mmCIF file of C-alpha atoms in Angstrom:
data_model
loop_
_atom_site.group_PDB
_atom_site.id
_atom_site.type_symbol
_atom_site.label_atom_id
_atom_site.label_comp_id
_atom_site.label_asym_id
_atom_site.label_seq_id
_atom_site.Cartn_x
_atom_site.Cartn_y
_atom_site.Cartn_z
ATOM 1 C CA MET A 1 108.481 0.602 16.623
ATOM 2 C CA LYS A 2 110.174 1.538 13.348
ATOM 3 C CA TYR A 3 107.353 2.949 11.223
ATOM 4 C CA CYS A 4 104.433 5.306 11.839
ATOM 5 C CA SER A 5 101.153 3.395 12.213
ATOM 6 C CA ASN A 6 99.308 6.432 10.835
ATOM 7 C CA CYS A 7 101.246 7.123 7.605
ATOM 8 C CA GLY A 8 103.730 4.242 7.212
ATOM 9 C CA MET A 9 106.844 6.472 7.151
ATOM 10 C CA PRO A 10 109.852 5.970 9.501
ATOM 11 C CA VAL A 11 109.648 7.183 13.119
ATOM 12 C CA GLN A 12 112.417 8.737 15.212
ATOM 13 C CA LEU A 13 112.957 8.234 18.933
ATOM 14 C CA ARG A 14 113.222 11.726 20.461
ATOM 15 C CA ILE A 15 111.886 13.899 23.270
ATOM 16 C CA PRO A 16 108.985 15.966 21.876
ATOM 17 C CA GLU A 17 108.809 19.657 22.777
ATOM 18 C CA GLY A 18 107.271 20.138 26.222
ATOM 19 C CA ASP A 19 107.779 16.461 27.110
ATOM 20 C CA THR A 20 110.372 14.823 29.359
ATOM 21 C CA LEU A 21 110.659 11.311 27.889
ATOM 22 C CA PRO A 22 111.781 9.972 24.493
ATOM 23 C CA ARG A 23 108.849 8.934 22.265
ATOM 24 C CA HIS A 24 108.513 7.506 18.791
ATOM 25 C CA VAL A 25 107.666 10.574 16.693
ATOM 26 C CA CYS A 26 106.792 10.482 12.983
ATOM 27 C CA SER A 27 109.042 12.793 10.976
ATOM 28 C CA THR A 28 106.418 12.982 8.203
ATOM 29 C CA CYS A 29 102.993 13.386 9.866
ATOM 30 C CA SER A 30 104.363 14.506 13.300
ATOM 31 C CA ILE A 31 102.220 12.057 15.292
ATOM 32 C CA ILE A 32 103.660 11.078 18.686
ATOM 33 C CA HIS A 33 103.267 7.376 19.510
ATOM 34 C CA TYR A 34 103.012 6.897 23.275
ATOM 35 C CA GLU A 35 103.688 3.534 24.866
ATOM 36 C CA ASN A 36 102.195 2.805 28.283
ATOM 37 C CA PRO A 37 101.996 -0.072 30.770
ATOM 38 C CA LYS A 38 99.555 -2.887 30.143
ATOM 39 C CA ILE A 39 97.159 -4.332 32.694
ATOM 40 C CA VAL A 40 97.012 -8.060 33.434
ATOM 41 C CA VAL A 41 93.768 -9.120 35.148
ATOM 42 C CA GLY A 42 93.026 -12.417 36.820
ATOM 43 C CA CYS A 43 91.527 -14.082 39.856
ATOM 44 C CA ILE A 44 91.913 -16.668 42.586
ATOM 45 C CA PRO A 45 88.943 -19.002 41.903
ATOM 46 C CA GLU A 46 87.860 -20.513 45.248
ATOM 47 C CA TRP A 47 85.963 -23.771 45.828
ATOM 48 C CA GLU A 48 85.598 -24.754 49.499
ATOM 49 C CA ASP A 49 89.204 -24.752 50.817
ATOM 50 C CA LYS A 50 90.683 -25.228 47.332
ATOM 51 C CA ILE A 51 91.761 -22.848 44.581
ATOM 52 C CA LEU A 52 91.950 -23.373 40.833
ATOM 53 C CA LEU A 53 95.245 -23.227 38.944
ATOM 54 C CA CYS A 54 96.001 -23.603 35.223
ATOM 55 C CA ARG A 55 99.050 -25.287 33.703
ATOM 56 C CA ARG A 56 100.346 -23.108 30.871
ATOM 57 C CA ALA A 57 100.214 -24.448 27.290
ATOM 58 C CA ILE A 58 101.974 -21.319 25.977
ATOM 59 C CA GLU A 59 105.264 -19.495 26.377
ATOM 60 C CA PRO A 60 106.572 -17.947 28.522
ATOM 61 C CA ARG A 61 106.750 -20.625 31.237
ATOM 62 C CA HIS A 62 105.131 -23.412 29.232
ATOM 63 C CA GLY A 63 104.179 -26.295 31.553
ATOM 64 C CA LEU A 64 104.219 -24.235 34.760
ATOM 65 C CA TRP A 65 101.204 -23.444 36.964
ATOM 66 C CA THR A 66 99.476 -20.087 37.235
ATOM 67 C CA LEU A 67 96.237 -18.382 38.171
ATOM 68 C CA PRO A 68 93.810 -17.628 35.322
ATOM 69 C CA ALA A 69 94.927 -14.153 34.152
ATOM 70 C CA GLY A 70 95.768 -12.260 30.995
ATOM 71 C CA PHE A 71 95.869 -8.891 29.280
ATOM 72 C CA MET A 72 92.868 -6.675 29.901
ATOM 73 C CA GLU A 73 91.072 -5.841 26.647
ATOM 74 C CA ASN A 74 89.628 -2.536 25.480
ATOM 75 C CA ALA A 75 85.929 -1.966 26.270
ATOM 76 C CA GLU A 76 85.832 -4.046 29.452
ATOM 77 C CA SER A 77 86.097 -3.379 33.191
ATOM 78 C CA LEU A 78 88.771 -4.940 35.411
ATOM 79 C CA ALA A 79 86.296 -7.479 36.807
ATOM 80 C CA GLN A 80 84.925 -8.326 33.344
ATOM 81 C CA GLY A 81 88.475 -8.915 32.130
ATOM 82 C CA ALA A 82 89.254 -11.255 35.024
ATOM 83 C CA GLU A 83 86.021 -13.184 34.388
ATOM 84 C CA ARG A 84 86.756 -13.468 30.648
ATOM 85 C CA GLU A 85 90.304 -14.712 31.234
ATOM 86 C CA THR A 86 89.043 -17.334 33.687
ATOM 87 C CA TRP A 87 86.578 -18.540 31.087
ATOM 88 C CA GLU A 88 89.159 -18.570 28.271
ATOM 89 C CA GLU A 89 91.899 -20.363 30.199
ATOM 90 C CA ALA A 90 89.879 -22.735 32.358
ATOM 91 C CA ASN A 91 86.321 -22.739 30.960
ATOM 92 C CA ALA A 92 85.408 -21.884 34.533
ATOM 93 C CA ARG A 93 82.407 -19.822 35.581
ATOM 94 C CA VAL A 94 83.156 -17.521 38.503
ATOM 95 C CA GLU A 95 81.459 -14.799 40.479
ATOM 96 C CA MET A 96 83.999 -12.036 40.934
ATOM 97 C CA GLY A 97 84.593 -11.051 44.565
ATOM 98 C CA GLU A 98 86.826 -8.526 46.303
ATOM 99 C CA LEU A 99 89.905 -7.008 44.723
ATOM 100 C CA TYR A 100 92.777 -8.920 46.307
ATOM 101 C CA SER A 101 96.062 -7.454 45.058
ATOM 102 C CA ILE A 102 97.653 -5.046 42.625
ATOM 103 C CA TYR A 103 101.324 -5.311 41.739
ATOM 104 C CA SER A 104 103.262 -2.846 39.607
ATOM 105 C CA LEU A 105 105.998 -4.526 37.555
ATOM 106 C CA PRO A 106 107.940 -1.519 36.261
ATOM 107 C CA HIS A 107 110.679 -3.609 34.588
ATOM 108 C CA ILE A 108 108.173 -5.189 32.194
ATOM 109 C CA ASN A 109 105.701 -2.265 32.029
ATOM 110 C CA GLN A 110 102.789 -4.177 33.523
ATOM 111 C CA VAL A 111 100.290 -3.819 36.358
ATOM 112 C CA HIS A 112 98.821 -7.103 37.664
ATOM 113 C CA VAL A 113 95.362 -7.000 39.197
ATOM 114 C CA LEU A 114 93.938 -10.023 41.067
ATOM 115 C CA PHE A 115 90.450 -10.554 42.418
ATOM 116 C CA ARG A 116 89.143 -13.278 44.688
ATOM 117 C CA ALA A 117 86.357 -15.164 42.939
ATOM 118 C CA ARG A 118 83.808 -17.846 43.753
ATOM 119 C CA LEU A 119 83.896 -20.833 41.410
ATOM 120 C CA LEU A 120 80.267 -21.520 40.502
ATOM 121 C CA ASP A 121 80.525 -25.184 39.473
ATOM 122 C CA LEU A 122 83.063 -27.931 38.756
ATOM 123 C CA ASP A 123 82.527 -28.033 34.980
ATOM 124 C CA PHE A 124 85.910 -26.526 34.210
ATOM 125 C CA LYS A 125 88.383 -27.869 31.653
ATOM 126 C CA PRO A 126 91.545 -26.553 29.985
ATOM 127 C CA GLY A 127 91.104 -23.731 27.464
ATOM 128 C CA ILE A 128 93.453 -23.616 24.458
ATOM 129 C CA GLU A 129 96.127 -21.778 26.461
ATOM 130 C CA SER A 130 96.145 -24.411 29.249
ATOM 131 C CA LEU A 131 97.455 -27.981 29.413
ATOM 132 C CA ASP A 132 95.577 -28.764 32.610
ATOM 133 C CA VAL A 133 93.244 -27.103 35.123
ATOM 134 C CA LYS A 134 93.000 -28.386 38.681
ATOM 135 C CA LEU A 135 91.787 -27.585 42.181
ATOM 136 C CA PHE A 136 94.502 -27.480 44.852
ATOM 137 C CA GLN A 137 94.372 -27.494 48.621
ATOM 138 C CA GLU A 138 97.034 -25.375 50.304
ATOM 139 C CA SER A 139 99.208 -28.449 50.971
ATOM 140 C CA GLU A 140 99.060 -29.423 47.287
ATOM 141 C CA ILE A 141 100.083 -26.073 45.720
ATOM 142 C CA PRO A 142 103.019 -26.681 43.332
ATOM 143 C CA TRP A 143 105.130 -23.855 44.795
ATOM 144 C CA ASP A 144 108.269 -24.897 42.888
ATOM 145 C CA THR A 145 106.558 -24.945 39.518
ATOM 146 C CA LEU A 146 104.531 -21.742 39.707
ATOM 147 C CA ALA A 147 105.036 -19.717 36.532
ATOM 148 C CA PHE A 148 105.660 -16.191 37.849
ATOM 149 C CA ARG A 149 106.799 -14.327 40.945
ATOM 150 C CA VAL A 150 103.703 -12.137 40.547
ATOM 151 C CA ILE A 151 101.630 -15.295 41.138
ATOM 152 C CA HIS A 152 103.850 -16.732 43.891
ATOM 153 C CA GLU A 153 103.783 -13.594 46.051
ATOM 154 C CA PRO A 154 100.028 -12.998 46.263
ATOM 155 C CA LEU A 155 99.283 -16.757 46.567
ATOM 156 C CA ASN A 156 101.725 -17.132 49.422
ATOM 157 C CA ARG A 157 100.179 -14.140 51.141
ATOM 158 C CA TYR A 158 96.660 -15.473 50.439
ATOM 159 C CA PHE A 159 97.254 -18.746 52.301
ATOM 160 C CA GLU A 160 99.073 -17.009 55.161
ATOM 161 C CA GLU A 161 96.158 -14.606 55.580
ATOM 162 C CA ARG A 162 93.583 -17.363 55.246
ATOM 163 C CA ARG A 163 95.222 -19.273 58.100
ATOM 164 C CA ARG A 164 94.940 -16.115 60.207
ATOM 165 C CA GLY A 165 91.338 -15.640 59.011
ATOM 166 C CA GLN A 166 92.149 -12.150 57.730
ATOM 167 C CA LEU A 167 92.088 -11.716 53.950
ATOM 168 C CA GLY A 168 92.791 -8.125 52.887
ATOM 169 C CA PHE A 169 93.805 -6.050 49.886
ATOM 170 C CA HIS A 170 97.487 -5.535 49.105
ATOM 171 C CA LEU A 171 99.269 -3.047 46.838
ATOM 172 C CA GLY A 172 102.840 -3.862 45.901
ATOM 173 C CA THR A 173 105.708 -3.482 43.463
ATOM 174 C CA ILE A 174 107.824 -6.317 42.132
ATOM 175 C CA GLU A 175 111.213 -5.116 40.898
ATOM 176 C CA ASP A 176 113.434 -6.909 38.396
ATOM 177 C CA VAL A 177 115.364 -9.542 40.374
ATOM 178 C CA CYS A 178 118.029 -9.856 37.631
ATOM 179 C CA LYS A 179 119.222 -6.235 37.873
ATOM 180 C CA MET B 1 96.186 2.202 12.924
ATOM 181 C CA LYS B 2 96.699 1.956 9.159
ATOM 182 C CA TYR B 3 100.300 0.778 8.794
ATOM 183 C CA CYS B 4 102.479 -1.800 10.529
ATOM 184 C CA SER B 5 104.862 -0.170 13.032
ATOM 185 C CA ASN B 6 107.319 -3.018 12.438
ATOM 186 C CA CYS B 7 107.601 -3.014 8.614
ATOM 187 C CA GLY B 8 105.620 0.030 7.389
ATOM 188 C CA MET B 9 103.229 -1.980 5.211
ATOM 189 C CA PRO B 10 99.387 -1.732 5.461
ATOM 190 C CA VAL B 11 97.572 -3.578 8.256
ATOM 191 C CA GLN B 12 94.200 -5.332 8.101
ATOM 192 C CA LEU B 13 91.609 -5.457 10.865
ATOM 193 C CA ARG B 14 90.718 -9.154 11.325
ATOM 194 C CA ILE B 15 90.359 -11.867 13.968
ATOM 195 C CA PRO B 16 93.642 -13.812 14.131
ATOM 196 C CA GLU B 17 93.484 -17.618 14.306
ATOM 197 C CA GLY B 18 92.813 -18.771 17.868
ATOM 198 C CA ASP B 19 91.697 -15.287 18.929
ATOM 199 C CA THR B 20 88.196 -13.926 19.559
ATOM 200 C CA LEU B 21 88.594 -10.211 18.838
ATOM 201 C CA PRO B 22 89.528 -8.225 15.716
ATOM 202 C CA ARG B 23 93.138 -6.973 15.772
ATOM 203 C CA HIS B 24 95.299 -4.980 13.407
ATOM 204 C CA VAL B 25 97.353 -7.661 11.662
ATOM 205 C CA CYS B 26 100.189 -6.953 9.200
ATOM 206 C CA SER B 27 99.594 -8.745 5.899
ATOM 207 C CA THR B 28 103.336 -8.580 5.123
ATOM 208 C CA CYS B 29 105.227 -9.468 8.317
ATOM 209 C CA SER B 30 102.220 -11.099 10.116
ATOM 210 C CA ILE B 31 102.731 -9.169 13.371
ATOM 211 C CA ILE B 32 99.573 -8.739 15.461
ATOM 212 C CA HIS B 33 99.203 -5.266 16.990
ATOM 213 C CA TYR B 34 97.252 -5.488 20.244
ATOM 214 C CA GLU B 35 95.604 -2.423 21.750
ATOM 215 C CA ASN B 36 94.854 -2.404 25.461
ATOM 216 C CA PRO B 37 93.428 -0.031 28.072
ATOM 217 C CA LYS B 38 95.639 2.709 29.468
ATOM 218 C CA ILE B 39 96.081 3.542 33.126
ATOM 219 C CA VAL B 40 95.575 7.071 34.451
ATOM 220 C CA VAL B 41 97.202 7.640 37.868
ATOM 221 C CA GLY B 42 96.678 10.543 40.198
ATOM 222 C CA CYS B 43 96.082 11.575 43.780
ATOM 223 C CA ILE B 44 94.077 13.658 46.209
ATOM 224 C CA PRO B 45 96.768 15.904 47.756
ATOM 225 C CA GLU B 46 95.663 16.755 51.317
ATOM 226 C CA TRP B 47 96.721 19.752 53.444
ATOM 227 C CA GLU B 48 94.881 20.062 56.771
ATOM 228 C CA ASP B 49 91.179 20.014 55.762
ATOM 229 C CA LYS B 50 91.923 21.186 52.220
ATOM 230 C CA ILE B 51 92.731 19.386 48.976
ATOM 231 C CA LEU B 52 94.681 20.571 45.953
ATOM 232 C CA LEU B 53 93.063 20.933 42.531
ATOM 233 C CA CYS B 54 94.529 21.984 39.170
ATOM 234 C CA ARG B 55 92.806 24.077 36.500
ATOM 235 C CA ARG B 56 93.479 22.507 33.117
ATOM 236 C CA ALA B 57 95.533 24.446 30.556
ATOM 237 C CA ILE B 58 95.020 21.705 27.946
ATOM 238 C CA GLU B 59 92.194 20.012 26.084
ATOM 239 C CA PRO B 60 89.963 18.207 26.782
ATOM 240 C CA ARG B 61 88.129 20.367 29.318
ATOM 241 C CA HIS B 62 90.455 23.380 29.130
ATOM 242 C CA GLY B 63 89.752 25.749 32.035
ATOM 243 C CA LEU B 64 88.021 23.157 34.240
ATOM 244 C CA TRP B 65 89.287 21.827 37.587
ATOM 245 C CA THR B 66 90.727 18.378 38.205
ATOM 246 C CA LEU B 67 92.953 16.353 40.507
ATOM 247 C CA PRO B 68 96.589 15.975 39.451
ATOM 248 C CA ALA B 69 96.541 12.832 37.275
ATOM 249 C CA GLY B 70 97.753 11.564 33.936
ATOM 250 C CA PHE B 71 98.825 8.551 31.909
ATOM 251 C CA MET B 72 101.061 6.100 33.730
ATOM 252 C CA GLU B 73 104.433 5.762 31.982
ATOM 253 C CA ASN B 74 106.467 2.634 31.293
ATOM 254 C CA ALA B 75 109.064 1.718 33.930
ATOM 255 C CA GLU B 76 107.228 3.211 36.911
ATOM 256 C CA SER B 77 104.922 1.913 39.646
ATOM 257 C CA LEU B 78 101.382 3.208 40.180
ATOM 258 C CA ALA B 79 102.485 5.326 43.162
ATOM 259 C CA GLN B 80 105.528 6.687 41.311
ATOM 260 C CA GLY B 81 103.276 7.661 38.412
ATOM 261 C CA ALA B 82 100.858 9.509 40.704
ATOM 262 C CA GLU B 83 103.767 11.343 42.375
ATOM 263 C CA ARG B 84 105.273 12.316 39.004
ATOM 264 C CA GLU B 85 101.962 13.624 37.669
ATOM 265 C CA THR B 86 101.445 15.710 40.821
ATOM 266 C CA TRP B 87 104.894 17.202 40.343
ATOM 267 C CA GLU B 88 104.377 17.880 36.609
ATOM 268 C CA GLU B 89 100.935 19.450 36.923
ATOM 269 C CA ALA B 90 101.234 21.302 40.216
ATOM 270 C CA ASN B 91 104.952 21.343 41.101
ATOM 271 C CA ALA B 92 103.707 19.842 44.355
ATOM 272 C CA ARG B 93 105.697 17.479 46.536
ATOM 273 C CA VAL B 94 103.544 14.740 48.064
ATOM 274 C CA GLU B 95 103.961 11.622 50.140
ATOM 275 C CA MET B 96 101.765 8.956 48.568
ATOM 276 C CA GLY B 97 99.262 7.385 50.977
ATOM 277 C CA GLU B 98 96.570 4.727 50.667
ATOM 278 C CA LEU B 99 95.044 3.667 47.384
ATOM 279 C CA TYR B 100 91.679 5.440 47.361
ATOM 280 C CA SER B 101 89.772 4.397 44.234
ATOM 281 C CA ILE B 102 89.982 2.534 40.954
ATOM 282 C CA TYR B 103 87.461 3.155 38.182
ATOM 283 C CA SER B 104 87.221 1.217 34.935
ATOM 284 C CA LEU B 105 86.046 3.384 32.024
ATOM 285 C CA PRO B 106 85.347 0.754 29.342
ATOM 286 C CA HIS B 107 83.935 3.263 26.814
ATOM 287 C CA ILE B 108 87.276 5.093 26.600
ATOM 288 C CA ASN B 109 89.565 2.113 27.350
ATOM 289 C CA GLN B 110 90.989 3.563 30.551
ATOM 290 C CA VAL B 111 91.446 2.578 34.187
ATOM 291 C CA HIS B 112 91.727 5.480 36.650
ATOM 292 C CA VAL B 113 93.707 4.927 39.836
ATOM 293 C CA LEU B 114 93.645 7.498 42.670
ATOM 294 C CA PHE B 115 95.703 7.597 45.853
ATOM 295 C CA ARG B 116 95.333 9.814 48.880
ATOM 296 C CA ALA B 117 98.514 11.819 49.397
ATOM 297 C CA ARG B 118 100.006 14.176 51.980
ATOM 298 C CA LEU B 119 101.089 17.515 50.546
ATOM 299 C CA LEU B 120 104.556 18.153 52.012
ATOM 300 C CA ASP B 121 104.718 21.946 51.675
ATOM 301 C CA LEU B 122 102.898 24.917 50.134
ATOM 302 C CA ASP B 123 105.482 25.660 47.419
ATOM 303 C CA PHE B 124 103.229 24.482 44.608
ATOM 304 C CA LYS B 125 102.578 26.390 41.391
ATOM 305 C CA PRO B 126 101.003 25.567 38.023
ATOM 306 C CA GLY B 127 102.954 23.204 35.747
ATOM 307 C CA ILE B 128 102.736 23.758 31.981
ATOM 308 C CA GLU B 129 99.499 21.748 31.732
ATOM 309 C CA SER B 130 97.760 23.834 34.437
ATOM 310 C CA LEU B 131 96.401 27.394 34.442
ATOM 311 C CA ASP B 132 96.080 27.492 38.217
ATOM 312 C CA VAL B 133 96.645 25.294 41.270
ATOM 313 C CA LYS B 134 94.754 25.933 44.501
ATOM 314 C CA LEU B 135 93.806 24.452 47.857
ATOM 315 C CA PHE B 136 90.076 24.037 48.436
ATOM 316 C CA GLN B 137 88.024 23.383 51.538
ATOM 317 C CA GLU B 138 85.001 21.144 51.009
ATOM 318 C CA SER B 139 82.661 24.173 50.839
ATOM 319 C CA GLU B 140 84.829 25.762 48.139
ATOM 320 C CA ILE B 141 85.070 22.802 45.713
ATOM 321 C CA PRO B 142 83.980 23.994 42.223
ATOM 322 C CA TRP B 143 81.576 21.064 41.694
ATOM 323 C CA ASP B 144 80.037 22.609 38.571
ATOM 324 C CA THR B 145 83.356 23.162 36.852
ATOM 325 C CA LEU B 146 85.089 19.846 37.603
ATOM 326 C CA ALA B 147 86.586 18.447 34.402
ATOM 327 C CA PHE B 148 85.515 14.791 34.497
ATOM 328 C CA ARG B 149 82.922 12.466 36.015
ATOM 329 C CA VAL B 150 85.808 10.211 37.084
ATOM 330 C CA ILE B 151 87.005 13.107 39.270
ATOM 331 C CA HIS B 152 83.540 14.155 40.473
ATOM 332 C CA GLU B 153 82.525 10.685 41.706
ATOM 333 C CA PRO B 154 85.524 9.864 43.909
ATOM 334 C CA LEU B 155 85.762 13.447 45.230
ATOM 335 C CA ASN B 156 82.101 13.464 46.201
ATOM 336 C CA ARG B 157 82.568 10.138 47.960
ATOM 337 C CA TYR B 158 85.775 11.365 49.600
ATOM 338 C CA PHE B 159 84.047 14.294 51.338
ATOM 339 C CA GLU B 160 81.022 12.185 52.308
ATOM 340 C CA GLU B 161 83.314 9.590 53.867
ATOM 341 C CA ARG B 162 85.483 12.206 55.547
ATOM 342 C CA ARG B 163 82.402 13.692 57.230
ATOM 343 C CA ARG B 164 81.598 10.217 58.551
ATOM 344 C CA GLY B 165 85.264 9.746 59.569
ATOM 345 C CA GLN B 166 85.515 6.592 57.453
ATOM 346 C CA LEU B 167 87.728 6.813 54.371
ATOM 347 C CA GLY B 168 87.958 3.510 52.484
ATOM 348 C CA PHE B 169 88.949 2.049 49.141
ATOM 349 C CA HIS B 170 86.408 1.877 46.328
ATOM 350 C CA LEU B 171 86.373 -0.079 43.064
ATOM 351 C CA GLY B 172 83.928 1.084 40.414
ATOM 352 C CA THR B 173 82.983 1.301 36.764
ATOM 353 C CA ILE B 174 81.849 4.452 34.980
ATOM 354 C CA GLU B 175 79.836 3.676 31.867
ATOM 355 C CA ASP B 176 79.342 5.978 28.897
ATOM 356 C CA VAL B 177 76.490 8.316 29.836
ATOM 357 C CA CYS B 178 75.878 9.264 26.187
ATOM 358 C CA LYS B 179 74.956 5.752 25.050
#
């Protein structure tokens, strides 16, 4: 951020009075511009013993596999966001189920929220952000070409728990591995 | 948003190509400015059969009671955010416990996340955003002067569940009552 979105004049990065963190503050109209973490919402679409994955048509991680998920929009609930993303990326109709996992990713200022969901039919096809959309049994999951650690971790846990017949909610944090 | 935070020139509200929602787009440098829901994190600090509430020294709802909670900051996890807010608003040290509730508030573009937490000592005192900080037994909770519905609902459920000896996680949506 270089300019004030309210008046168009330059902003300064400084700690406002009574605050503890540096913020972009407008030197002309005095507005403080806060920046906060974004929420990514998605789901694990289930069909019998299979789950649906999407192959990414966009960066980052073009060509790799992921669950349908994306940035939550204003004016929707978490579950509505997950349903919308599943429709946009896979043209798949789902009935949202239990909340499955929430991961904080402090190094990229995101919180990832995953639901389990019931795929309602097999009329799915790639949305514009996907190259391919497919159902996978556990033995077919492309573990080495999954797009993100925040997909790998809950998926791995999902199949482990499913084998034990005990699917439950998990709250976690994924730290930057490159630090 | 009236001006581009990247180049300072005016923005237009329009649906970018390949998108479905109107965004603020810069007509000069073409940057798309996305706006997404914010996360509010807080906790229910527990001490024996009492919980800690803060009386707000700021608007909105100046003078009303609430749980320690506030906007999640970049570079922190959900639990770290809840701990920080409890420290800032009540100077209270807590050990974060189980996730207790998550409410989507689509009409104000927020997601509220509450943990249960164990108050570690009684050396709390109002932070600059609080007029007062106090422990309350269930019978003493100021139900009529609680600041927000998103505090009232989980607190009401918390005491109901505690009476039944069955505290569990809840996911909900609070719609605009004024619509």
